[in-house]
mmCIF file of C-alpha atoms in Angstrom:
data_model
loop_
_atom_site.group_PDB
_atom_site.id
_atom_site.type_symbol
_atom_site.label_atom_id
_atom_site.label_comp_id
_atom_site.label_asym_id
_atom_site.label_seq_id
_atom_site.Cartn_x
_atom_site.Cartn_y
_atom_site.Cartn_z
ATOM 1 C CA UNK A 1 -0.093 0.116 -0.128
ATOM 2 C CA UNK A 2 2.714 2.550 0.874
ATOM 3 C CA UNK A 3 4.155 1.583 -2.636
ATOM 4 C CA UNK A 4 1.552 2.260 -4.490
ATOM 5 C CA UNK A 5 0.348 5.766 -2.733
ATOM 6 C CA UNK A 6 3.957 6.885 -3.268
ATOM 7 C CA UNK A 7 3.790 5.979 -6.894
ATOM 8 C CA UNK A 8 0.415 7.781 -7.153
ATOM 9 C CA UNK A 9 1.042 10.877 -4.933
ATOM 10 C CA UNK A 10 3.844 13.350 -5.484
ATOM 11 C CA UNK A 11 3.270 14.725 -1.991
ATOM 12 C CA UNK A 12 3.240 11.075 -0.603
ATOM 13 C CA UNK A 13 6.547 10.599 -2.574
ATOM 14 C CA UNK A 14 8.327 13.534 -1.312
ATOM 15 C CA UNK A 15 7.220 12.861 2.585
ATOM 16 C CA UNK A 16 8.489 9.657 2.230
ATOM 17 C CA UNK A 17 11.767 10.119 0.316
ATOM 18 C CA UNK A 18 12.578 13.575 2.413
ATOM 19 C CA UNK A 19 10.693 13.598 5.616
ATOM 20 C CA UNK A 20 8.854 16.522 4.973
ATOM 21 C CA UNK A 21 7.193 18.450 2.044
ATOM 22 C CA UNK A 22 8.733 21.722 0.556
ATOM 23 C CA UNK A 23 5.025 22.361 -0.588
ATOM 24 C CA UNK A 24 3.233 21.301 1.993
ATOM 25 C CA UNK A 25 4.559 22.863 5.256
ATOM 26 C CA UNK A 26 2.870 21.668 8.577
ATOM 27 C CA UNK A 27 1.088 23.521 11.261
ATOM 28 C CA UNK A 28 1.242 21.163 14.311
ATOM 29 C CA UNK A 29 -1.587 22.008 16.602
ATOM 30 C CA UNK A 30 -0.940 19.181 19.565
ATOM 31 C CA UNK A 31 2.692 19.484 20.970
ATOM 32 C CA UNK A 32 4.224 19.132 24.065
ATOM 33 C CA UNK A 33 7.786 20.128 25.625
ATOM 34 C CA UNK A 34 10.213 19.490 28.732
ATOM 35 C CA UNK A 35 10.870 16.348 30.959
ATOM 36 C CA UNK A 36 7.874 14.105 32.310
ATOM 37 C CA UNK A 37 7.759 11.696 34.753
ATOM 38 C CA UNK A 38 9.029 8.189 33.795
ATOM 39 C CA UNK A 39 9.689 9.329 30.152
ATOM 40 C CA UNK A 40 13.008 9.370 28.555
ATOM 41 C CA UNK A 41 12.941 12.238 26.166
ATOM 42 C CA UNK A 42 16.097 12.484 23.592
ATOM 43 C CA UNK A 43 14.546 15.832 22.283
ATOM 44 C CA UNK A 44 12.311 17.189 24.358
ATOM 45 C CA UNK A 45 13.576 20.694 24.954
ATOM 46 C CA UNK A 46 12.906 23.488 22.689
ATOM 47 C CA UNK A 47 16.135 23.823 20.861
ATOM 48 C CA UNK A 48 15.889 20.153 19.910
ATOM 49 C CA UNK A 49 12.537 20.138 19.016
ATOM 50 C CA UNK A 50 13.174 22.887 16.668
ATOM 51 C CA UNK A 51 15.463 20.909 15.149
ATOM 52 C CA UNK A 52 13.224 18.093 14.531
ATOM 53 C CA UNK A 53 10.628 20.707 13.376
ATOM 54 C CA UNK A 54 13.218 21.702 10.746
ATOM 55 C CA UNK A 55 13.491 17.991 9.697
ATOM 56 C CA UNK A 56 9.995 17.256 9.493
ATOM 57 C CA UNK A 57 9.131 20.629 7.410
ATOM 58 C CA UNK A 58 7.100 21.834 10.612
ATOM 59 C CA UNK A 59 6.455 25.501 10.377
ATOM 60 C CA UNK A 60 4.972 26.169 13.461
ATOM 61 C CA UNK A 61 4.132 24.122 16.581
ATOM 62 C CA UNK A 62 1.441 24.690 19.205
ATOM 63 C CA UNK A 63 2.280 23.068 22.507
ATOM 64 C CA UNK A 64 1.639 23.024 26.194
ATOM 65 C CA UNK A 65 4.685 22.534 28.379
ATOM 66 C CA UNK A 66 4.544 19.617 30.300
ATOM 67 C CA UNK A 67 5.157 21.830 33.662
ATOM 68 C CA UNK A 68 1.853 23.478 32.888
ATOM 69 C CA UNK A 69 0.052 20.526 32.837
ATOM 70 C CA UNK A 70 1.316 19.023 35.692
ATOM 71 C CA UNK A 71 3.239 21.081 38.048
ATOM 72 C CA UNK A 72 0.884 24.271 39.051
ATOM 73 C CA UNK A 73 3.818 25.979 40.887
ATOM 74 C CA UNK A 74 5.262 26.848 37.550
ATOM 75 C CA UNK A 75 2.317 27.101 35.779
ATOM 76 C CA UNK A 76 2.768 28.347 32.017
ATOM 77 C CA UNK A 77 5.730 30.045 32.677
ATOM 78 C CA UNK A 78 8.226 27.791 30.843
ATOM 79 C CA UNK A 79 5.753 27.525 27.773
ATOM 80 C CA UNK A 80 5.837 31.616 27.601
ATOM 81 C CA UNK A 81 9.685 31.643 28.141
ATOM 82 C CA UNK A 82 9.915 29.091 25.251
ATOM 83 C CA UNK A 83 7.765 31.104 22.738
ATOM 84 C CA UNK A 84 9.728 34.620 23.713
ATOM 85 C CA UNK A 85 13.195 32.249 22.624
ATOM 86 C CA UNK A 86 11.262 31.017 19.128
ATOM 87 C CA UNK A 87 8.647 33.890 18.612
ATOM 88 C CA UNK A 88 8.917 32.375 14.578
ATOM 89 C CA UNK A 89 8.362 28.707 15.609
ATOM 90 C CA UNK A 90 6.252 28.441 18.247
ATOM 91 C CA UNK A 91 2.743 29.705 20.062
ATOM 92 C CA UNK A 92 1.446 27.966 23.523
ATOM 93 C CA UNK A 93 -1.767 26.844 24.676
ATOM 94 C CA UNK A 94 -2.540 28.857 28.059
ATOM 95 C CA UNK A 95 -3.090 25.353 30.255
ATOM 96 C CA UNK A 96 -5.986 25.450 32.317
ATOM 97 C CA UNK A 97 -6.121 23.279 35.479
ATOM 98 C CA UNK A 98 -9.258 23.429 37.380
ATOM 99 C CA UNK A 99 -7.960 21.992 40.410
ATOM 100 C CA UNK A 100 -6.306 25.402 40.847
ATOM 101 C CA UNK A 101 -9.334 28.066 40.519
ATOM 102 C CA UNK A 102 -6.891 30.619 41.806
ATOM 103 C CA UNK A 103 -4.253 29.920 39.294
ATOM 104 C CA UNK A 104 -7.006 29.461 36.354
ATOM 105 C CA UNK A 105 -8.134 33.115 37.707
ATOM 106 C CA UNK A 106 -4.076 34.629 37.331
ATOM 107 C CA UNK A 107 -3.731 32.868 33.810
ATOM 108 C CA UNK A 108 -7.138 34.089 32.340
ATOM 109 C CA UNK A 109 -6.611 37.559 34.324
ATOM 110 C CA UNK A 110 -2.981 38.015 31.939
ATOM 111 C CA UNK A 111 -4.452 35.942 28.560
ATOM 112 C CA UNK A 112 -5.197 38.851 26.973
ATOM 113 C CA UNK A 113 -1.758 40.961 27.584
ATOM 114 C CA UNK A 114 -0.188 37.455 25.533
ATOM 115 C CA UNK A 115 -2.521 36.846 23.171
ATOM 116 C CA UNK A 116 -1.854 36.146 20.370
ATOM 117 C CA UNK A 117 2.043 36.751 20.442
ATOM 118 C CA UNK A 118 2.488 34.283 22.974
ATOM 119 C CA UNK A 119 -0.853 32.285 23.441
ATOM 120 C CA UNK A 120 -2.857 30.881 20.708
ATOM 121 C CA UNK A 121 -5.703 29.571 22.750
ATOM 122 C CA UNK A 122 -6.396 27.297 25.416
ATOM 123 C CA UNK A 123 -5.420 23.719 26.834
ATOM 124 C CA UNK A 124 -7.481 21.271 29.071
ATOM 125 C CA UNK A 125 -6.200 18.199 30.153
ATOM 126 C CA UNK A 126 -9.441 16.693 31.906
ATOM 127 C CA UNK A 127 -8.793 13.030 31.933
ATOM 128 C CA UNK A 128 -5.513 13.947 33.726
ATOM 129 C CA UNK A 129 -6.762 16.490 36.034
ATOM 130 C CA UNK A 130 -9.802 14.444 36.925
ATOM 131 C CA UNK A 131 -12.537 17.330 36.349
ATOM 132 C CA UNK A 132 -14.967 16.838 33.495
ATOM 133 C CA UNK A 133 -15.065 19.288 30.901
ATOM 134 C CA UNK A 134 -18.861 20.537 31.594
ATOM 135 C CA UNK A 135 -17.857 21.140 35.424
ATOM 136 C CA UNK A 136 -18.568 24.129 36.632
ATOM 137 C CA UNK A 137 -14.992 24.593 37.762
ATOM 138 C CA UNK A 138 -14.240 24.840 34.043
ATOM 139 C CA UNK A 139 -16.949 27.729 33.454
ATOM 140 C CA UNK A 140 -14.653 30.537 33.691
ATOM 141 C CA UNK A 141 -12.287 29.419 31.053
ATOM 142 C CA UNK A 142 -15.187 28.454 28.847
ATOM 143 C CA UNK A 143 -16.671 31.806 29.199
ATOM 144 C CA UNK A 144 -13.449 33.575 28.362
ATOM 145 C CA UNK A 145 -12.398 31.630 25.563
ATOM 146 C CA UNK A 146 -16.339 31.746 24.103
ATOM 147 C CA UNK A 147 -16.753 35.619 24.522
ATOM 148 C CA UNK A 148 -13.108 35.803 22.323
ATOM 149 C CA UNK A 149 -14.216 32.947 19.742
ATOM 150 C CA UNK A 150 -10.630 31.384 21.302
ATOM 151 C CA UNK A 151 -9.305 28.054 20.069
ATOM 152 C CA UNK A 152 -9.471 25.618 22.801
ATOM 153 C CA UNK A 153 -7.661 22.143 22.483
ATOM 154 C CA UNK A 154 -9.014 19.413 24.989
ATOM 155 C CA UNK A 155 -7.926 15.925 25.794
ATOM 156 C CA UNK A 156 -10.414 13.886 24.649
ATOM 157 C CA UNK A 157 -10.910 9.751 25.013
ATOM 158 C CA UNK A 158 -13.465 7.556 23.732
ATOM 159 C CA UNK A 159 -15.932 6.514 26.675
ATOM 160 C CA UNK A 160 -14.445 9.023 29.336
ATOM 161 C CA UNK A 161 -16.804 10.536 31.801
ATOM 162 C CA UNK A 162 -14.423 13.959 32.038
ATOM 163 C CA UNK A 163 -13.768 14.403 28.427
ATOM 164 C CA UNK A 164 -15.573 11.467 26.127
ATOM 165 C CA UNK A 165 -17.807 12.184 23.115
ATOM 166 C CA UNK A 166 -21.221 12.734 25.175
ATOM 167 C CA UNK A 167 -18.998 15.264 27.188
ATOM 168 C CA UNK A 168 -17.751 17.014 24.326
ATOM 169 C CA UNK A 169 -21.162 17.502 22.622
ATOM 170 C CA UNK A 170 -22.796 19.157 25.682
ATOM 171 C CA UNK A 171 -19.627 22.175 25.980
ATOM 172 C CA UNK A 172 -19.741 22.141 22.358
ATOM 173 C CA UNK A 173 -23.315 23.162 22.222
ATOM 174 C CA UNK A 174 -23.126 25.300 25.085
ATOM 175 C CA UNK A 175 -19.999 27.537 23.830
ATOM 176 C CA UNK A 176 -20.784 27.766 20.146
ATOM 177 C CA UNK A 177 -18.108 30.408 19.307
ATOM 178 C CA UNK A 178 -14.936 28.048 20.608
ATOM 179 C CA UNK A 179 -13.274 27.035 18.277
ATOM 180 C CA UNK A 180 -12.942 23.231 19.704
ATOM 181 C CA UNK A 181 -9.999 21.110 18.743
ATOM 182 C CA UNK A 182 -10.555 17.363 19.794
ATOM 183 C CA UNK A 183 -7.085 16.204 20.821
ATOM 184 C CA UNK A 184 -6.699 12.760 19.989
ATOM 185 C CA UNK A 185 -10.297 13.029 18.459
ATOM 186 C CA UNK A 186 -12.178 11.068 21.347
ATOM 187 C CA UNK A 187 -9.509 8.164 20.527
ATOM 188 C CA UNK A 188 -10.849 4.895 19.747
ATOM 189 C CA UNK A 189 -14.615 6.310 19.277
ATOM 190 C CA UNK A 190 -13.713 7.313 15.843
ATOM 191 C CA UNK A 191 -17.028 7.652 14.344
ATOM 192 C CA UNK A 192 -18.409 9.263 17.368
ATOM 193 C CA UNK A 193 -15.726 11.778 16.732
ATOM 194 C CA UNK A 194 -16.892 11.904 13.073
ATOM 195 C CA UNK A 195 -20.650 12.440 14.045
ATOM 196 C CA UNK A 196 -19.284 15.323 16.095
ATOM 197 C CA UNK A 197 -17.581 17.451 13.691
ATOM 198 C CA UNK A 198 -20.441 16.760 11.067
ATOM 199 C CA UNK A 199 -23.118 18.407 13.889
ATOM 200 C CA UNK A 200 -20.876 21.097 15.166
ATOM 201 C CA UNK A 201 -19.671 23.220 13.032
ATOM 202 C CA UNK A 202 -16.812 24.567 15.870
ATOM 203 C CA UNK A 203 -15.456 21.031 16.691
ATOM 204 C CA UNK A 204 -12.252 20.015 14.909
ATOM 205 C CA UNK A 205 -10.533 16.670 15.000
ATOM 206 C CA UNK A 206 -6.726 16.357 15.509
ATOM 207 C CA UNK A 207 -4.354 13.401 14.754
ATOM 208 C CA UNK A 208 -2.271 12.825 17.494
ATOM 209 C CA UNK A 209 -2.918 8.750 18.609
ATOM 210 C CA UNK A 210 -4.434 8.315 15.743
ATOM 211 C CA UNK A 211 -2.386 6.319 13.894
ATOM 212 C CA UNK A 212 -2.256 3.515 16.478
ATOM 213 C CA UNK A 213 -5.439 2.308 15.301
ATOM 214 C CA UNK A 214 -5.294 1.588 11.728
ATOM 215 C CA UNK A 215 -8.438 2.718 9.558
ATOM 216 C CA UNK A 216 -9.860 5.365 11.608
ATOM 217 C CA UNK A 217 -8.961 8.228 9.002
ATOM 218 C CA UNK A 218 -10.355 7.152 5.986
ATOM 219 C CA UNK A 219 -13.875 8.647 6.968
ATOM 220 C CA UNK A 220 -13.119 11.910 8.398
ATOM 221 C CA UNK A 221 -13.559 15.145 6.692
ATOM 222 C CA UNK A 222 -10.632 17.184 5.477
ATOM 223 C CA UNK A 223 -12.033 20.402 6.268
ATOM 224 C CA UNK A 224 -12.435 19.969 10.079
ATOM 225 C CA UNK A 225 -8.704 17.894 10.531
ATOM 226 C CA UNK A 226 -6.020 19.229 12.003
ATOM 227 C CA UNK A 227 -2.350 18.010 12.311
ATOM 228 C CA UNK A 228 -0.910 17.122 15.921
ATOM 229 C CA UNK A 229 1.845 14.887 16.688
ATOM 230 C CA UNK A 230 2.276 15.408 20.599
ATOM 231 C CA UNK A 231 6.069 16.287 19.955
ATOM 232 C CA UNK A 232 8.509 15.660 21.725
ATOM 233 C CA UNK A 233 6.848 12.228 22.509
ATOM 234 C CA UNK A 234 6.190 11.349 18.900
ATOM 235 C CA UNK A 235 8.489 10.377 16.088
ATOM 236 C CA UNK A 236 8.910 12.682 13.194
ATOM 237 C CA UNK A 237 6.912 11.845 9.967
ATOM 238 C CA UNK A 238 4.590 9.306 11.545
ATOM 239 C CA UNK A 239 1.711 11.451 11.491
ATOM 240 C CA UNK A 240 2.198 12.597 7.802
ATOM 241 C CA UNK A 241 3.098 9.428 6.468
ATOM 242 C CA UNK A 242 0.039 8.059 8.358
ATOM 243 C CA UNK A 243 -2.221 10.754 6.900
ATOM 244 C CA UNK A 244 -0.947 10.464 3.284
ATOM 245 C CA UNK A 245 -0.339 6.698 2.727
ATOM 246 C CA UNK A 246 -3.270 5.149 3.847
ATOM 247 C CA UNK B 1 3.235 -22.420 29.919
ATOM 248 C CA UNK B 2 4.495 -26.274 29.684
ATOM 249 C CA UNK B 3 4.633 -26.321 25.667
ATOM 250 C CA UNK B 4 6.339 -22.287 26.024
ATOM 251 C CA UNK B 5 9.040 -23.643 28.512
ATOM 252 C CA UNK B 6 10.052 -26.723 25.976
ATOM 253 C CA UNK B 7 10.149 -24.466 23.119
ATOM 254 C CA UNK B 8 12.477 -21.968 25.035
ATOM 255 C CA UNK B 9 14.508 -24.921 26.205
ATOM 256 C CA UNK B 10 15.165 -26.209 22.574
ATOM 257 C CA UNK B 11 16.289 -22.460 21.882
ATOM 258 C CA UNK B 12 13.115 -21.652 19.685
ATOM 259 C CA UNK B 13 13.029 -17.611 19.510
ATOM 260 C CA UNK B 14 10.338 -16.441 21.983
ATOM 261 C CA UNK B 15 8.480 -12.847 21.297
ATOM 262 C CA UNK B 16 7.469 -11.539 24.286
ATOM 263 C CA UNK B 17 5.114 -8.672 24.720
ATOM 264 C CA UNK B 18 6.131 -6.298 27.724
ATOM 265 C CA UNK B 19 3.585 -3.879 26.841
ATOM 266 C CA UNK B 20 0.281 -6.729 27.044
ATOM 267 C CA UNK B 21 2.060 -8.818 29.524
ATOM 268 C CA UNK B 22 3.256 -6.144 31.800
ATOM 269 C CA UNK B 23 6.482 -7.831 32.059
ATOM 270 C CA UNK B 24 5.060 -10.838 34.055
ATOM 271 C CA UNK B 25 6.816 -13.194 32.045
ATOM 272 C CA UNK B 26 10.157 -11.424 32.164
ATOM 273 C CA UNK B 27 11.475 -13.836 34.422
ATOM 274 C CA UNK B 28 11.791 -16.648 31.607
ATOM 275 C CA UNK B 29 14.504 -14.204 30.032
ATOM 276 C CA UNK B 30 16.914 -14.821 33.015
ATOM 277 C CA UNK B 31 15.737 -19.003 33.105
ATOM 278 C CA UNK B 32 16.541 -19.697 29.542
ATOM 279 C CA UNK B 33 19.990 -17.681 28.411
ATOM 280 C CA UNK B 34 20.159 -19.487 24.904
ATOM 281 C CA UNK B 35 16.967 -18.410 22.820
ATOM 282 C CA UNK B 36 16.778 -15.422 21.451
ATOM 283 C CA UNK B 37 13.865 -13.602 23.049
ATOM 284 C CA UNK B 38 12.274 -10.231 21.053
ATOM 285 C CA UNK B 39 10.296 -7.920 23.372
ATOM 286 C CA UNK B 40 8.082 -5.279 22.336
ATOM 287 C CA UNK B 41 7.243 -2.132 24.612
ATOM 288 C CA UNK B 42 4.815 0.792 25.508
ATOM 289 C CA UNK B 43 5.079 3.991 23.368
ATOM 290 C CA UNK B 44 5.760 6.354 26.069
ATOM 291 C CA UNK B 45 9.554 6.515 26.007
ATOM 292 C CA UNK B 46 9.874 3.041 28.064
ATOM 293 C CA UNK B 47 13.657 3.165 27.591
ATOM 294 C CA UNK B 48 13.665 2.919 31.296
ATOM 295 C CA UNK B 49 12.449 -0.965 31.213
ATOM 296 C CA UNK B 50 13.895 -2.324 27.988
ATOM 297 C CA UNK B 51 17.282 -0.849 28.248
ATOM 298 C CA UNK B 52 18.417 -2.868 31.167
ATOM 299 C CA UNK B 53 17.360 -5.920 29.991
ATOM 300 C CA UNK B 54 19.088 -5.332 27.040
ATOM 301 C CA UNK B 55 22.081 -4.385 28.782
ATOM 302 C CA UNK B 56 21.936 -7.564 30.957
ATOM 303 C CA UNK B 57 20.826 -10.439 28.983
ATOM 304 C CA UNK B 58 22.756 -10.495 25.529
ATOM 305 C CA UNK B 59 19.912 -12.839 24.054
ATOM 306 C CA UNK B 60 17.179 -10.418 24.394
ATOM 307 C CA UNK B 61 16.258 -7.993 21.543
ATOM 308 C CA UNK B 62 13.710 -5.346 21.104
ATOM 309 C CA UNK B 63 11.564 -4.517 17.925
ATOM 310 C CA UNK B 64 10.628 -0.990 17.026
ATOM 311 C CA UNK B 65 6.295 -1.499 17.150
ATOM 312 C CA UNK B 66 4.963 1.325 19.114
ATOM 313 C CA UNK B 67 8.614 2.866 19.510
ATOM 314 C CA UNK B 68 7.139 6.279 18.984
ATOM 315 C CA UNK B 69 9.827 8.503 20.510
ATOM 316 C CA UNK B 70 11.126 11.215 18.464
ATOM 317 C CA UNK B 71 14.761 10.417 18.444
ATOM 318 C CA UNK B 72 14.367 7.199 19.917
ATOM 319 C CA UNK B 73 15.932 4.628 17.449
ATOM 320 C CA UNK B 74 18.972 6.716 17.266
ATOM 321 C CA UNK B 75 19.625 6.978 20.860
ATOM 322 C CA UNK B 76 18.727 3.120 21.368
ATOM 323 C CA UNK B 77 21.527 2.528 18.372
ATOM 324 C CA UNK B 78 24.030 4.633 19.982
ATOM 325 C CA UNK B 79 23.958 2.955 23.509
ATOM 326 C CA UNK B 80 22.988 -0.449 22.429
ATOM 327 C CA UNK B 81 24.043 -1.468 18.934
ATOM 328 C CA UNK B 82 21.766 -1.856 15.926
ATOM 329 C CA UNK B 83 22.135 -5.611 16.210
ATOM 330 C CA UNK B 84 19.785 -5.649 19.104
ATOM 331 C CA UNK B 85 16.891 -3.798 17.281
ATOM 332 C CA UNK B 86 14.368 -5.265 14.875
ATOM 333 C CA UNK B 87 11.848 -3.644 12.943
ATOM 334 C CA UNK B 88 8.346 -4.172 13.555
ATOM 335 C CA UNK B 89 4.833 -2.388 12.883
ATOM 336 C CA UNK B 90 2.373 -3.269 15.281
ATOM 337 C CA UNK B 91 0.442 -4.416 11.669
ATOM 338 C CA UNK B 92 -2.710 -4.520 11.767
ATOM 339 C CA UNK B 93 -3.226 -2.863 14.819
ATOM 340 C CA UNK B 94 -1.211 -0.197 13.758
ATOM 341 C CA UNK B 95 0.108 0.857 10.249
ATOM 342 C CA UNK B 96 3.260 -0.637 9.324
ATOM 343 C CA UNK B 97 4.087 2.708 7.278
ATOM 344 C CA UNK B 98 4.470 4.719 10.431
ATOM 345 C CA UNK B 99 7.510 2.863 11.678
ATOM 346 C CA UNK B 100 8.947 2.587 8.044
ATOM 347 C CA UNK B 101 9.015 6.080 7.861
ATOM 348 C CA UNK B 102 10.316 6.751 11.367
ATOM 349 C CA UNK B 103 13.390 3.853 10.406
ATOM 350 C CA UNK B 104 13.878 5.412 6.881
ATOM 351 C CA UNK B 105 14.461 8.659 8.277
ATOM 352 C CA UNK B 106 16.159 7.750 11.823
ATOM 353 C CA UNK B 107 19.743 9.486 12.108
ATOM 354 C CA UNK B 108 21.501 6.378 12.015
ATOM 355 C CA UNK B 109 24.048 4.629 9.319
ATOM 356 C CA UNK B 110 22.357 3.015 6.327
ATOM 357 C CA UNK B 111 24.249 -0.236 7.495
ATOM 358 C CA UNK B 112 22.319 0.017 10.586
ATOM 359 C CA UNK B 113 18.930 0.655 9.206
ATOM 360 C CA UNK B 114 19.306 -2.448 6.983
ATOM 361 C CA UNK B 115 19.926 -4.610 9.987
ATOM 362 C CA UNK B 116 16.998 -3.320 11.881
ATOM 363 C CA UNK B 117 14.569 -3.542 9.153
ATOM 364 C CA UNK B 118 15.660 -7.524 8.065
ATOM 365 C CA UNK B 119 19.230 -8.553 8.735
ATOM 366 C CA UNK B 120 18.877 -8.992 12.275
ATOM 367 C CA UNK B 121 15.757 -11.414 12.228
ATOM 368 C CA UNK B 122 17.470 -12.955 9.642
ATOM 369 C CA UNK B 123 20.424 -13.602 11.235
ATOM 370 C CA UNK B 124 19.000 -14.722 14.380
ATOM 371 C CA UNK B 125 16.520 -17.068 12.725
ATOM 372 C CA UNK B 126 19.435 -18.690 10.888
ATOM 373 C CA UNK B 127 21.032 -19.222 14.167
ATOM 374 C CA UNK B 128 17.677 -20.964 15.614
ATOM 375 C CA UNK B 129 17.602 -23.290 12.722
ATOM 376 C CA UNK B 130 21.171 -23.971 12.424
#
């Protein structure tokens, strides 16, 4: 199958041969950065990630630093610093951890001063923070995003009580001005993800972790699909070749 | 289990899934030093799990299925030698092209890529059948 697609598609051939395509730069909508407990990262810091981006033809990476996700004492500071160091290659999501409402209030209060030069939108990690997207503790952030028509990237996983397909539908309906990017596209519940994208014009699907389940991509709507690869977690090329070849 | 132990005693290669087995049968690696053992592993930079195995047991190899880590193949090759790595894709659960792409563009020598893609398995099977 790889051989036939590479023969038929100049774009697939260019990706396969070079690891990137000059005519098809990538905007990667879902990345991370920095160390994470128990995980080895050969290229986990910003300078190394920029090198990987160059090799893979990624023009711009939208990311959330692991410290912002897991270390509320540090919050989004390291994300902001990385963007200021590489302003032409990086934009950060402002991570919202509703377990720390005072931190959320601070982050939302400073958001406008950092948007769009540093922040591109908000990031929710409900499964890990163990608070449903529909929970009242997320409401200030949703209302902030809805009022401004912001991009919100949320980790979503099929069947989850925190960010599964049923939860996603409720918040998409409640906040129609939010540009809602489903991280991992309700992983495993692929049909439900497609149905959500068809039902809500403000929902977009994202490819991180989709490649580990063969056959999912074929039924998707190209207009509402966005690239993500969870860098620095996932090797360059895995997402583009999966998208192009299968 | 009896059949498995019998096969290992006669040096038949064993393919052992750390990812699905959670390492419950890794003790076999120490008990049977002769047969070749090929392990897979999970996707979240789990070098801390398989590298000690490779360093301690010369008969252990790993495959690349789910080895998604950016720069992982190069890191493992530099540290451990390419003859302990075998290409794997996870197919049909996963697409086989993803790891082909990762191996093709890994920053290692062409000879190492060739060994990972096919040479190592051919050598191991030849040894097992001889």
